[in-house]
Amino acid sequence: MNAIEMALKMEQEQADFYTQCAEKTNNPVGRKMFLSIAEDERYHIACAINVQKGKTFTPSEATPLEDMKKIFDQHKQDMLKQVSSTADELEAFRVAMKMEEESITFYKKASSQAATAEEKNFFDCLIKDEEEHFSIFQNTYSFLSDTGNWFMWDDHSIVEG
């Protein structure tokens, strides 16, 4: 299996996993986040197919972080409510972070061994997107597992005693 075929397999597994997570989560913002990232992974699949066919690779105009900012801005009031998460939801975020880390490692190697400039460009774009996905999952996990401290650190607040 070559690097593009492996990327197709990895991206499909991630899209499927994130779609399943969206169906299982009780948190509406979490659901939209998982669906947005699943959509990113499906876009990566379409791009991989094009690169595999020798077509020009065109990165998405919006980044995953920009997409998340829109989701969070639209649901700011929902985010400010104390939302409890189940152990299964938190585990889904841990699995998602692991999947993204594995993708990043694989894509870095694939980029360094790319046969064409188009393939290298594709893998470099995947690295950037997957790093943003990891960051989104990590921040969401931190938020859901320890909301109070997340707000303190996110706002760079100083605790006065």
Short mmCIF file of C-alpha atoms in Angstrom, two decimals:
data_model
loop_
_atom_site.label_atom_id
_atom_site.label_comp_id
_atom_site.label_asym_id
_atom_site.label_seq_id
_atom_site.Cartn_x
_atom_site.Cartn_y
_atom_site.Cartn_z
CA MET A 1 0.00 0.00 0.00
CA ASN A 2 1.52 3.35 -1.01
CA ALA A 3 1.30 6.55 1.04
CA ILE A 4 -1.74 7.94 -0.79
CA GLU A 5 -3.64 4.67 -0.37
CA MET A 6 -2.69 4.63 3.32
CA ALA A 7 -3.86 8.24 3.66
CA LEU A 8 -7.20 7.27 2.10
CA LYS A 9 -7.60 4.44 4.61
CA MET A 10 -6.63 6.61 7.60
CA GLU A 11 -8.86 9.51 6.58
CA GLN A 12 -11.84 7.18 6.03
CA GLU A 13 -11.34 5.58 9.45
CA GLN A 14 -11.20 9.02 11.06
CA ALA A 15 -14.27 10.30 9.19
CA ASP A 16 -16.21 7.19 10.25
CA PHE A 17 -15.06 7.45 13.88
CA TYR A 18 -15.87 11.17 14.16
CA THR A 19 -19.30 10.61 12.60
CA GLN A 20 -20.02 7.87 15.15
CA CYS A 21 -18.83 10.17 17.95
CA ALA A 22 -21.18 12.90 16.74
CA GLU A 23 -24.10 10.47 16.81
CA LYS A 24 -23.31 9.40 20.37
CA THR A 25 -22.52 12.71 22.08
CA ASN A 26 -25.15 14.56 24.08
CA ASN A 27 -23.37 17.89 23.73
CA PRO A 28 -24.72 19.83 20.70
CA VAL A 29 -21.49 21.80 20.29
CA GLY A 30 -19.44 18.61 20.52
CA ARG A 31 -21.70 17.04 17.91
CA LYS A 32 -21.13 19.94 15.49
CA MET A 33 -17.38 19.83 16.18
CA PHE A 34 -17.14 16.11 15.40
CA LEU A 35 -19.25 16.53 12.24
CA SER A 36 -17.11 19.45 11.07
CA ILE A 37 -13.90 17.48 11.50
CA ALA A 38 -15.46 14.41 9.84
CA GLU A 39 -16.25 16.68 6.90
CA ASP A 40 -12.59 17.82 6.83
CA GLU A 41 -11.54 14.18 6.66
CA ARG A 42 -13.94 13.52 3.78
CA TYR A 43 -12.45 16.52 1.96
CA HIS A 44 -8.99 15.01 2.52
CA ILE A 45 -10.26 11.77 0.95
CA ALA A 46 -11.47 13.63 -2.16
CA CYS A 47 -8.12 15.44 -2.38
CA ALA A 48 -6.19 12.18 -2.01
CA ILE A 49 -8.19 10.64 -4.84
CA ASN A 50 -7.38 13.64 -7.04
CA VAL A 51 -3.66 13.47 -6.20
CA GLN A 52 -3.73 9.73 -6.85
CA LYS A 53 -5.18 10.48 -10.32
CA GLY A 54 -2.47 13.06 -10.98
CA LYS A 55 -4.81 16.03 -10.67
CA THR A 56 -3.86 19.32 -9.06
CA PHE A 57 -4.25 19.53 -5.30
CA THR A 58 -6.18 22.53 -4.00
CA PRO A 59 -6.21 23.09 -0.23
CA SER A 60 -9.46 24.07 1.44
CA GLU A 61 -10.03 27.79 1.74
CA ALA A 62 -11.05 27.54 5.40
CA THR A 63 -8.89 25.95 8.07
CA PRO A 64 -10.23 23.59 10.73
CA LEU A 65 -9.56 26.23 13.41
CA GLU A 66 -11.55 28.83 11.45
CA ASP A 67 -14.43 26.36 11.16
CA MET A 68 -14.32 25.67 14.91
CA LYS A 69 -14.25 29.38 15.72
CA LYS A 70 -17.48 29.81 13.72
CA ILE A 71 -19.10 26.90 15.58
CA PHE A 72 -18.04 28.21 18.99
CA ASP A 73 -19.04 31.78 18.14
CA GLN A 74 -22.51 30.59 17.08
CA HIS A 75 -22.91 28.56 20.28
CA LYS A 76 -21.09 30.73 22.81
CA GLN A 77 -23.96 30.67 25.31
CA ASP A 78 -24.13 26.88 25.14
CA MET A 79 -20.38 26.70 25.80
CA LEU A 80 -20.63 28.94 28.85
CA LYS A 81 -23.07 26.56 30.54
CA GLN A 82 -21.54 23.90 32.75
CA VAL A 83 -21.71 20.83 30.58
CA SER A 84 -21.01 17.46 32.07
CA SER A 85 -19.43 14.86 29.85
CA THR A 86 -19.59 11.13 30.10
CA ALA A 87 -16.50 8.98 30.43
CA ASP A 88 -17.26 7.65 26.94
CA GLU A 89 -17.23 11.17 25.47
CA LEU A 90 -13.91 11.96 27.14
CA GLU A 91 -12.50 8.65 25.91
CA ALA A 92 -13.62 9.56 22.37
CA PHE A 93 -11.50 12.71 22.61
CA ARG A 94 -8.49 10.72 23.84
CA VAL A 95 -8.88 8.28 20.93
CA ALA A 96 -9.30 11.19 18.50
CA MET A 97 -6.10 12.84 19.76
CA LYS A 98 -4.21 9.54 19.35
CA MET A 99 -5.55 9.09 15.81
CA GLU A 100 -4.52 12.61 14.87
CA GLU A 101 -1.02 12.14 16.36
CA GLU A 102 -0.56 8.94 14.38
CA SER A 103 -1.71 10.69 11.20
CA ILE A 104 0.68 13.57 11.75
CA THR A 105 3.61 11.19 12.23
CA PHE A 106 2.69 9.22 9.11
CA TYR A 107 2.14 12.33 6.96
CA LYS A 108 5.47 13.84 8.00
CA LYS A 109 7.23 10.70 6.83
CA ALA A 110 5.13 10.57 3.64
CA SER A 111 5.92 14.22 2.91
CA SER A 112 9.65 13.63 3.24
CA GLN A 113 9.40 10.68 0.84
CA ALA A 114 6.86 12.14 -1.62
CA ALA A 115 7.42 11.21 -5.25
CA THR A 116 6.15 14.54 -6.61
CA ALA A 117 5.84 18.15 -5.51
CA GLU A 118 2.05 17.73 -5.68
CA GLU A 119 2.16 14.80 -3.24
CA LYS A 120 4.48 16.73 -0.89
CA ASN A 121 2.13 19.72 -0.98
CA PHE A 122 -0.81 17.42 -0.23
CA PHE A 123 0.89 15.76 2.74
CA ASP A 124 2.12 19.10 4.09
CA CYS A 125 -1.46 20.39 4.00
CA LEU A 126 -2.69 17.25 5.77
CA ILE A 127 -0.07 17.76 8.48
CA LYS A 128 -1.31 21.30 9.10
CA ASP A 129 -4.97 20.25 9.19
CA GLU A 130 -4.33 17.25 11.43
CA GLU A 131 -2.29 19.39 13.84
CA GLU A 132 -5.25 21.77 14.04
CA HIS A 133 -7.61 18.83 14.61
CA PHE A 134 -5.36 17.62 17.43
CA SER A 135 -5.36 21.08 18.99
CA ILE A 136 -9.15 21.30 18.75
CA PHE A 137 -9.60 17.90 20.38
CA GLN A 138 -7.04 18.66 23.07
CA ASN A 139 -8.64 22.00 23.96
CA THR A 140 -12.13 20.49 23.95
CA TYR A 141 -10.98 17.61 26.14
CA SER A 142 -9.43 20.10 28.59
CA PHE A 143 -12.59 22.18 28.56
CA LEU A 144 -14.92 19.24 29.18
CA SER A 145 -12.76 17.51 31.77
CA ASP A 146 -11.90 20.62 33.82
CA THR A 147 -14.01 23.58 32.70
CA GLY A 148 -13.07 25.90 35.57
CA ASN A 149 -9.34 25.59 35.05
CA TRP A 150 -9.79 25.71 31.27
CA PHE A 151 -11.39 29.16 31.55
CA MET A 152 -8.68 30.33 33.94
CA TRP A 153 -5.85 29.29 31.62
CA ASP A 154 -7.67 30.25 28.42
CA ASP A 155 -8.27 33.75 29.72
CA HIS A 156 -4.78 33.88 31.22
CA SER A 157 -6.35 34.87 34.50
CA ILE A 158 -4.33 35.37 37.63
CA VAL A 159 -5.71 33.73 40.71
CA GLU A 160 -5.44 36.11 43.62
CA GLY A 161 -5.52 34.74 47.12
#
